[in-house]
Short mmCIF file of C-alpha atoms in Angstrom, two decimals:
data_model
loop_
_atom_site.label_atom_id
_atom_site.label_comp_id
_atom_site.label_asym_id
_atom_site.label_seq_id
_atom_site.Cartn_x
_atom_site.Cartn_y
_atom_site.Cartn_z
CA UNK A 262 5.08 130.87 118.71
CA UNK A 263 5.82 128.51 121.26
CA UNK A 264 6.37 126.01 118.49
CA UNK A 265 9.12 128.36 117.08
CA UNK A 266 10.26 128.62 120.57
CA UNK A 267 10.86 125.04 121.39
CA UNK A 268 12.57 124.21 117.96
CA UNK A 269 14.97 126.97 118.65
CA UNK A 270 15.84 125.56 121.68
CA UNK A 271 16.04 122.43 120.70
CA UNK A 272 18.52 123.45 117.88
CA UNK A 273 20.58 125.18 120.56
CA UNK A 274 21.06 122.11 122.58
CA UNK A 275 21.71 120.18 119.47
CA UNK A 276 24.60 122.71 118.83
CA UNK A 277 26.07 122.64 122.42
CA UNK A 278 26.20 118.80 122.17
CA UNK A 279 28.03 118.93 118.94
CA UNK A 280 30.52 121.03 120.40
CA UNK A 281 31.10 119.32 123.49
CA UNK A 282 31.41 115.99 121.58
CA UNK A 283 34.05 117.88 119.07
CA UNK A 284 35.92 119.03 121.61
CA UNK A 285 36.19 115.93 123.76
CA UNK A 286 37.15 114.19 120.54
CA UNK A 287 40.10 116.61 119.94
CA UNK A 288 40.95 116.17 123.53
CA UNK A 289 40.87 112.20 122.94
CA UNK A 290 43.00 112.36 119.48
CA UNK A 291 45.75 114.58 121.51
CA UNK A 292 46.10 112.15 124.15
CA UNK A 293 46.06 109.13 121.60
CA UNK A 294 48.59 111.01 119.52
CA UNK A 295 50.77 111.71 122.68
CA UNK A 296 50.64 107.42 123.65
CA UNK A 297 53.94 105.65 122.44
CA UNK A 298 53.36 103.19 119.74
CA UNK A 299 55.51 100.35 118.77
CA UNK A 300 57.46 102.43 115.82
CA UNK A 301 57.86 105.37 118.45
CA UNK A 302 59.62 102.99 120.72
CA UNK A 303 61.69 102.01 118.43
CA UNK A 304 62.60 105.64 117.35
CA UNK A 305 63.20 106.64 120.73
CA UNK A 306 65.70 103.93 121.85
CA UNK A 307 68.71 106.18 121.96
CA UNK A 308 71.94 105.62 123.12
CA UNK A 309 73.14 107.07 126.61
CA UNK A 310 75.02 109.96 126.59
CA UNK A 311 78.54 109.88 125.66
CA UNK A 312 78.15 106.25 124.42
CA UNK A 313 77.82 107.43 120.87
CA UNK A 314 81.33 109.19 120.86
CA UNK A 315 82.88 106.35 122.49
CA UNK A 316 81.67 104.00 120.23
CA UNK A 317 82.89 106.38 117.24
CA UNK A 318 86.63 105.82 118.19
CA UNK A 319 86.81 102.28 119.14
CA UNK A 320 88.62 100.25 116.48
CA UNK A 321 86.29 97.33 116.86
CA UNK A 322 83.31 96.90 114.95
CA UNK A 323 80.41 98.47 117.25
CA UNK A 324 76.93 97.35 116.67
CA UNK A 325 74.25 97.82 119.27
CA UNK A 326 70.74 96.43 119.48
CA UNK A 327 67.36 97.30 120.79
CA UNK A 328 64.63 95.00 122.56
CA UNK A 329 63.43 93.93 119.18
CA UNK A 330 66.76 92.97 117.66
CA UNK A 331 66.99 95.79 115.60
CA UNK A 332 70.18 97.93 114.82
CA UNK A 333 69.92 101.33 116.61
CA UNK A 334 73.68 101.90 116.00
CA UNK A 335 76.29 100.33 113.69
CA UNK A 336 79.79 101.63 112.65
CA UNK A 337 81.01 101.44 109.07
CA UNK A 338 83.48 98.74 109.97
CA UNK A 339 80.39 96.60 110.90
CA UNK A 340 78.82 96.77 107.63
CA UNK A 341 82.03 96.62 105.82
CA UNK A 342 82.52 92.94 107.46
CA UNK A 343 78.79 92.10 106.09
CA UNK A 344 77.55 91.79 110.00
CA UNK A 345 74.83 94.09 109.46
CA UNK A 346 72.25 93.65 106.67
CA UNK A 347 68.70 95.63 106.32
CA UNK A 348 68.84 97.05 109.72
CA UNK A 349 69.32 93.43 111.10
CA UNK A 350 72.16 91.58 112.78
CA UNK A 351 73.32 88.88 109.94
CA UNK A 352 75.30 86.56 112.17
CA UNK A 353 72.90 84.28 113.61
CA UNK A 354 75.38 82.88 116.33
CA UNK A 355 76.01 86.85 117.30
CA UNK A 356 72.44 87.33 117.49
CA UNK A 357 71.64 84.37 119.95
CA UNK A 358 74.35 85.98 122.12
CA UNK A 359 72.68 89.08 122.35
CA UNK A 360 69.18 87.46 123.10
CA UNK A 361 71.03 85.57 125.87
CA UNK A 362 73.01 88.54 127.17
CA UNK A 363 69.67 90.81 127.15
CA UNK A 364 67.73 87.88 129.00
CA UNK A 365 70.44 87.14 131.88
CA UNK A 366 72.44 90.37 131.96
CA UNK A 367 75.78 88.57 131.51
CA UNK A 368 78.84 89.51 129.19
CA UNK A 369 79.75 86.94 126.73
CA UNK A 370 82.76 86.53 124.13
CA UNK A 371 83.24 83.97 121.40
CA UNK A 372 85.49 83.49 118.39
CA UNK A 373 83.90 82.70 115.16
CA UNK A 374 85.20 82.31 111.37
CA UNK A 375 82.79 83.92 108.95
CA UNK A 376 82.73 83.70 105.47
CA UNK A 377 84.47 86.62 103.37
CA UNK A 378 82.13 88.83 101.36
CA UNK A 379 82.56 89.59 97.96
CA UNK A 380 86.06 87.61 97.02
CA UNK A 381 84.99 84.24 95.93
CA UNK A 382 87.80 83.01 97.90
CA UNK A 383 87.24 80.35 100.73
CA UNK A 384 89.22 82.28 102.75
CA UNK A 385 87.29 82.31 106.48
CA UNK A 386 87.37 85.79 108.24
CA UNK A 387 88.54 85.29 112.06
CA UNK A 388 86.36 87.43 114.74
CA UNK A 389 86.02 87.88 118.07
CA UNK A 390 82.75 88.78 119.53
CA UNK A 391 81.85 90.09 122.94
CA UNK A 392 78.25 91.18 124.21
CA UNK A 393 77.28 92.96 126.89
CA UNK A 394 74.30 94.78 128.20
CA UNK A 395 73.97 98.77 127.59
CA UNK A 396 71.68 100.26 129.93
CA UNK A 397 68.25 98.31 130.66
CA UNK A 398 66.74 98.14 126.98
CA UNK A 399 70.02 97.76 125.14
CA UNK A 400 72.81 95.40 124.14
CA UNK A 401 76.15 96.35 122.85
CA UNK A 402 78.07 94.18 120.26
CA UNK A 403 82.02 94.76 119.85
CA UNK A 404 83.68 92.72 117.00
CA UNK A 405 87.48 92.38 116.38
CA UNK A 406 89.01 91.34 113.16
CA UNK A 407 91.46 88.50 114.14
CA UNK A 408 92.27 87.70 110.37
CA UNK A 409 95.58 89.52 110.13
CA UNK A 410 96.75 88.64 113.69
CA UNK A 411 96.37 84.86 112.58
CA UNK A 412 97.78 85.21 109.63
CA UNK A 413 100.80 86.75 111.38
CA UNK A 414 100.59 83.91 114.00
CA UNK A 415 100.93 81.36 110.93
CA UNK A 416 103.44 83.03 109.29
CA UNK A 417 105.73 83.13 112.75
CA UNK A 418 105.01 79.68 113.80
CA UNK A 419 105.56 78.21 109.88
CA UNK A 420 108.80 80.12 109.95
CA UNK A 421 110.14 78.58 113.39
CA UNK A 422 109.14 75.39 112.03
CA UNK A 423 110.90 75.76 108.77
CA UNK A 424 113.90 76.95 110.31
CA UNK A 425 114.35 73.85 112.89
CA UNK A 426 113.51 71.64 109.61
CA UNK A 427 116.20 73.17 107.73
CA UNK A 428 118.95 73.36 110.38
CA UNK A 429 118.04 69.78 111.69
CA UNK A 430 118.86 68.26 107.81
CA UNK A 431 122.17 69.61 107.65
CA UNK A 432 123.07 69.17 111.28
CA UNK A 433 121.98 65.39 111.54
CA UNK A 434 123.69 64.83 108.08
CA UNK A 435 126.96 65.99 109.58
CA UNK A 436 126.44 63.74 112.60
CA UNK A 437 125.85 60.56 110.82
CA UNK A 438 128.73 61.25 108.23
CA UNK A 439 131.32 61.57 110.96
CA UNK A 440 130.06 58.54 112.57
CA UNK A 441 130.52 56.99 109.33
CA UNK A 442 134.17 58.47 109.37
CA UNK A 443 134.85 56.94 112.48
CA UNK A 444 133.60 53.57 111.16
CA UNK A 445 135.66 53.39 108.27
CA UNK A 446 138.90 54.73 109.57
CA UNK A 447 140.79 51.97 108.20
CA UNK A 448 139.29 52.68 104.46
CA UNK A 449 140.98 56.11 103.25
CA UNK A 450 138.95 56.17 100.15
CA UNK A 451 135.52 55.92 102.33
CA UNK A 452 137.08 58.54 104.61
CA UNK A 453 137.59 61.02 101.53
CA UNK A 454 134.28 60.47 100.13
CA UNK A 455 132.26 60.97 103.67
CA UNK A 456 134.67 63.80 104.21
CA UNK A 457 133.58 65.26 100.90
CA UNK A 458 130.16 64.92 101.87
CA UNK A 459 130.51 66.58 104.96
CA UNK A 460 132.07 69.62 103.51
CA UNK A 461 129.14 70.02 101.45
CA UNK A 462 126.60 69.77 104.42
CA UNK A 463 128.65 72.12 106.20
CA UNK A 464 128.53 74.74 103.28
CA UNK A 465 124.86 74.18 103.14
CA UNK A 466 124.77 74.92 107.37
CA UNK A 467 126.99 77.98 106.58
CA UNK A 468 124.77 79.31 103.91
CA UNK A 469 121.46 78.93 105.49
CA UNK A 470 122.54 80.78 108.66
CA UNK A 471 124.07 83.62 106.73
CA UNK A 472 120.82 84.12 104.89
CA UNK A 473 118.92 83.81 108.05
CA UNK A 474 121.55 86.82 109.22
CA UNK A 475 120.95 88.63 105.90
CA UNK A 476 116.85 88.65 106.20
CA UNK A 477 117.19 89.43 109.60
CA UNK A 478 119.51 92.52 108.71
CA UNK A 479 117.23 93.89 105.75
CA UNK A 480 114.42 93.55 107.77
CA UNK A 481 115.93 95.60 110.47
CA UNK A 482 117.86 97.82 109.48
CA UNK A 483 117.45 101.25 107.58
CA UNK A 484 119.20 101.20 104.12
CA UNK A 485 119.11 105.01 103.49
CA UNK A 486 120.99 105.31 106.80
CA UNK A 487 124.34 104.71 104.66
CA UNK A 488 122.83 105.07 101.41
CA UNK A 489 124.87 106.31 98.37
CA UNK A 490 124.66 106.16 94.61
CA UNK A 491 125.57 102.75 93.41
CA UNK A 492 126.68 101.91 89.62
CA UNK A 493 124.43 99.34 88.13
CA UNK A 494 127.35 97.91 86.17
CA UNK A 495 129.31 97.12 89.15
CA UNK A 496 126.45 95.38 91.00
CA UNK A 497 125.52 93.33 87.76
CA UNK A 498 129.28 92.33 87.35
CA UNK A 499 129.40 91.43 91.20
CA UNK A 500 126.54 89.25 90.58
CA UNK A 501 128.13 87.53 87.43
CA UNK A 502 131.39 86.92 89.49
CA UNK A 503 129.37 85.23 91.99
CA UNK A 504 127.80 82.77 89.79
CA UNK A 505 130.48 82.48 87.59
CA UNK A 506 131.76 78.98 88.61
CA UNK A 507 128.32 77.28 88.52
CA UNK A 508 127.48 78.84 85.26
CA UNK A 509 130.68 77.51 83.95
CA UNK A 510 130.15 73.99 85.33
CA UNK A 511 126.39 73.56 83.65
CA UNK A 512 128.17 75.66 80.30
CA UNK A 513 125.45 78.41 80.88
CA UNK A 514 126.59 81.72 78.93
CA UNK A 515 125.65 84.79 81.16
CA UNK A 516 125.50 87.89 79.24
CA UNK A 517 124.56 91.66 80.16
CA UNK A 518 123.80 94.87 78.43
CA UNK A 519 122.40 98.50 79.09
CA UNK A 520 123.98 98.91 82.38
CA UNK A 521 126.26 101.81 81.58
CA UNK A 522 125.70 105.03 83.27
CA UNK A 523 123.15 104.05 85.63
CA UNK A 524 122.72 104.54 88.99
CA UNK A 525 120.48 103.31 91.88
CA UNK A 526 120.51 105.07 95.26
CA UNK A 527 120.98 102.55 98.55
CA UNK A 528 123.01 100.37 100.47
CA UNK A 529 125.53 98.76 97.92
CA UNK A 530 125.82 95.61 100.45
CA UNK A 531 122.16 94.73 100.30
CA UNK A 532 121.54 95.79 96.61
CA UNK A 533 124.34 93.23 95.50
CA UNK A 534 122.92 90.64 97.67
CA UNK A 535 119.61 91.24 96.43
CA UNK A 536 120.72 91.23 92.59
CA UNK A 537 123.23 88.16 93.17
CA UNK A 538 120.21 86.17 94.35
CA UNK A 539 118.30 86.74 91.04
CA UNK A 540 121.29 85.37 89.03
CA UNK A 541 122.09 82.93 91.10
CA UNK A 542 118.36 81.54 90.94
CA UNK A 543 118.44 81.97 87.54
CA UNK A 544 121.68 79.87 86.85
CA UNK A 545 120.55 77.18 89.17
CA UNK A 546 117.36 76.76 87.94
CA UNK A 547 118.25 76.67 83.95
CA UNK A 548 119.12 73.74 82.01
CA UNK A 549 123.00 73.05 80.73
CA UNK A 550 124.17 75.35 77.74
CA UNK A 551 121.24 77.74 77.88
CA UNK A 552 121.94 81.50 78.65
CA UNK A 553 121.20 84.20 81.34
CA UNK A 554 120.51 87.74 80.42
CA UNK A 555 120.72 90.66 82.56
CA UNK A 556 119.71 94.19 81.05
CA UNK A 557 119.08 97.41 82.83
CA UNK A 558 117.44 100.65 81.45
CA UNK A 559 116.08 103.66 82.92
CA UNK A 560 111.99 104.10 83.08
CA UNK A 561 109.86 107.37 84.06
CA UNK A 562 107.57 107.00 86.88
CA UNK A 563 105.35 109.78 88.56
CA UNK A 564 107.70 109.79 91.49
CA UNK A 565 111.02 110.16 89.84
CA UNK A 566 112.94 108.04 87.35
CA UNK A 567 113.41 104.15 87.99
CA UNK A 568 116.22 102.00 87.20
CA UNK A 569 115.00 98.58 85.82
CA UNK A 570 116.99 95.61 86.16
CA UNK A 571 115.82 92.30 84.41
CA UNK A 572 116.94 89.10 85.06
CA UNK A 573 116.26 86.38 82.35
CA UNK A 574 116.54 82.78 82.24
CA UNK A 575 115.64 79.77 79.95
CA UNK A 576 114.94 77.87 82.64
CA UNK A 577 112.09 75.25 83.62
CA UNK A 578 109.39 78.29 84.63
CA UNK A 579 107.18 78.77 87.52
CA UNK A 580 103.74 77.76 87.19
CA UNK A 581 101.02 80.28 88.11
CA UNK A 582 100.11 78.90 91.59
CA UNK A 583 103.86 79.10 92.60
CA UNK A 584 104.09 82.31 91.47
CA UNK A 585 101.84 83.94 94.10
CA UNK A 586 104.38 82.32 96.70
CA UNK A 587 107.74 82.38 95.53
CA UNK A 588 108.50 85.48 97.49
CA UNK A 589 107.72 83.56 100.87
CA UNK A 590 110.28 82.42 103.25
CA UNK A 591 111.33 78.89 102.50
CA UNK A 592 108.85 78.17 99.47
CA UNK A 593 110.60 76.53 96.88
CA UNK A 594 108.88 75.51 93.42
CA UNK A 595 110.88 72.04 93.69
CA UNK A 596 112.34 71.07 96.76
CA UNK A 597 114.18 68.08 95.45
CA UNK A 598 115.98 70.53 92.96
CA UNK A 599 116.50 72.96 95.79
CA UNK A 600 118.25 70.36 97.65
CA UNK A 601 120.16 69.39 94.74
CA UNK A 602 121.50 72.88 94.12
CA UNK A 603 121.96 73.70 98.34
CA UNK A 604 118.95 76.12 97.89
CA UNK A 605 117.55 77.58 101.28
CA UNK A 606 114.39 79.31 100.10
CA UNK A 607 115.37 82.79 101.68
CA UNK A 608 117.06 84.33 98.76
CA UNK A 609 113.80 85.83 96.95
CA UNK A 610 112.47 86.72 100.36
CA UNK A 611 115.53 88.61 100.76
CA UNK A 612 115.11 90.32 97.53
CA UNK A 613 111.61 91.51 98.02
CA UNK A 614 112.78 92.85 101.58
CA UNK A 615 115.35 94.66 99.92
CA UNK A 616 113.51 96.22 97.08
CA UNK A 617 110.73 97.64 99.63
CA UNK A 618 113.24 98.93 101.87
CA UNK A 619 114.64 101.07 99.03
CA UNK A 620 111.54 101.96 97.54
CA UNK A 621 111.17 99.86 94.94
CA UNK A 622 109.40 96.65 93.63
CA UNK A 623 110.45 93.21 92.64
CA UNK A 624 108.11 91.46 89.72
CA UNK A 625 108.14 88.08 87.93
CA UNK A 626 106.80 87.18 84.92
CA UNK A 627 107.35 83.43 83.90
CA UNK A 628 105.74 80.60 81.47
CA UNK A 629 106.32 76.68 82.35
CA UNK A 630 108.89 75.38 79.90
CA UNK A 631 109.91 78.78 78.67
CA UNK A 632 111.56 80.21 81.79
CA UNK A 633 111.33 83.44 83.92
CA UNK A 634 112.42 86.88 84.20
CA UNK A 635 112.47 88.45 87.48
CA UNK A 636 112.56 92.23 87.55
CA UNK A 637 113.92 94.66 89.95
CA UNK A 638 113.05 98.17 90.04
CA UNK A 639 114.81 100.94 92.09
CA UNK A 640 114.65 104.66 92.28
CA UNK A 641 117.20 106.19 90.42
CA UNK A 642 120.20 107.59 92.29
CA UNK A 643 119.97 111.27 90.51
CA UNK A 644 116.83 111.83 91.06
CA UNK A 645 116.70 110.91 95.14
CA UNK A 646 119.75 112.38 95.69
CA UNK A 647 118.66 115.49 94.19
CA UNK A 648 115.85 115.66 96.44
CA UNK A 649 117.35 114.66 99.69
CA UNK A 650 119.94 117.63 99.00
CA UNK A 651 116.83 119.78 98.22
CA UNK A 652 115.29 118.70 101.59
CA UNK A 653 118.53 119.42 103.44
CA UNK A 654 118.99 122.51 102.06
CA UNK A 655 115.74 123.60 102.98
CA UNK A 656 115.80 122.28 106.38
CA UNK A 657 119.12 124.34 107.06
CA UNK A 658 117.20 127.46 105.82
CA UNK A 659 114.22 127.01 108.18
CA UNK A 660 116.69 126.31 111.12
CA UNK A 661 115.06 123.28 111.89
CA UNK A 662 116.95 120.22 113.71
CA UNK A 663 116.35 117.44 111.24
CA UNK A 664 117.90 118.30 108.06
CA UNK A 665 115.90 115.31 105.83
CA UNK A 666 112.91 113.92 106.53
CA UNK A 667 111.95 110.33 105.62
CA UNK A 668 109.29 111.30 103.04
CA UNK A 669 112.14 113.45 101.48
CA UNK A 670 114.02 110.47 100.66
CA UNK A 671 110.92 108.91 99.12
CA UNK A 672 107.62 109.88 97.50
CA UNK A 673 106.33 106.43 97.90
CA UNK A 674 103.55 105.15 100.38
CA UNK A 675 105.18 103.66 103.16
CA UNK A 676 102.11 101.18 103.62
CA UNK A 677 102.42 100.18 99.75
CA UNK A 678 102.92 96.18 99.03
CA UNK A 679 106.18 96.31 96.78
CA UNK A 680 105.57 92.82 96.31
CA UNK A 681 103.78 92.45 92.91
CA UNK A 682 103.09 89.37 90.65
CA UNK A 683 102.49 89.95 86.89
CA UNK A 684 102.19 87.47 83.98
CA UNK A 685 102.79 90.41 81.49
CA UNK A 686 105.15 89.92 78.78
CA UNK A 687 109.03 90.15 80.15
CA UNK A 688 110.81 93.33 79.44
CA UNK A 689 113.74 91.50 78.10
CA UNK A 690 113.07 88.86 75.44
CA UNK A 691 114.68 85.54 76.15
CA UNK A 692 117.86 84.89 74.33
CA UNK A 693 118.18 82.09 71.56
#
């Protein structure tokens, strides 16, 4: 009996010890789960209140790093630029800046050239990176894309340099020729020869200044303010008259077709200048005794019918690398030939701006040794005028202050780049 009681007492004590041990283990497990771990420290690295909202409205690419250089927050622009990959900052110089800033708390800024992702081209992406501490544990990296600003600055610098060079050439020639005239005052034949050269240089200088004025005007003026229906056949006739003397000198035949009963909508002076530049280029870059053709037609388009005017020549043609740049200011395929013909390198730039400001485009097809076809596409006058009149009537019915909104005149995207390059077969065949 005493033995059974002892066994029962031992079992009771063992059960009590087991319960106590289980309770202690449970409490220990809860306390262990509440301890911060390496992974929990990373997930708990949240942004200070309001910072997330501020970063979402910044135009710069934003990246927030924790104390282990892991990305806590990154904007979509940062991923698009290739700054963040696999949850890590992929640009080593920026990573070193972030570590230095985390160590001493100083704000740092640097400009870098990064390889452009996914293009296969050698062009670099110019960025400005600024690193600053964000609280006690985080680091904020702001990256601004400077590529477009650098490109615009380069264009402006090249434009100023080209203008200076182009103006200096005829001015210098006039100065030298005037000295030659003075030295040859006793030689009537020499005076006549030098005076003829002075006249040529003065004409070139006048053309350059006029084209600079024209380019400035088409860039700054809104052609739709003075828009009107313009007959295509009148524009073509005016362009041919402008080049008739040069064509006759080189025995070049100019022929036009398909221009009857077609109208475009826009500024008559600008449209005439654009088409005149295309025809003049065709004549200047064509060999003697060849043919320049001008053809027009109506084509259907989603936003309304377009009028397409194609100027085709049998000239020297344009190489593929030059086709990508011929609409740039002062760019000339053959500088020596341009000097001989008096070209300034601004004609096609004016055509591009006129086409864009009228809601159209200019394209080029060319093959070396075969010739070129420049095609100017513009909105047809009827369709645009009908939309404008309908918008005006709607504005009057609504009692609004503005009769016509800009979007009512043109369905084209205002941010669209109208400069188009193609090497498709020309819409107008070369004439034999």
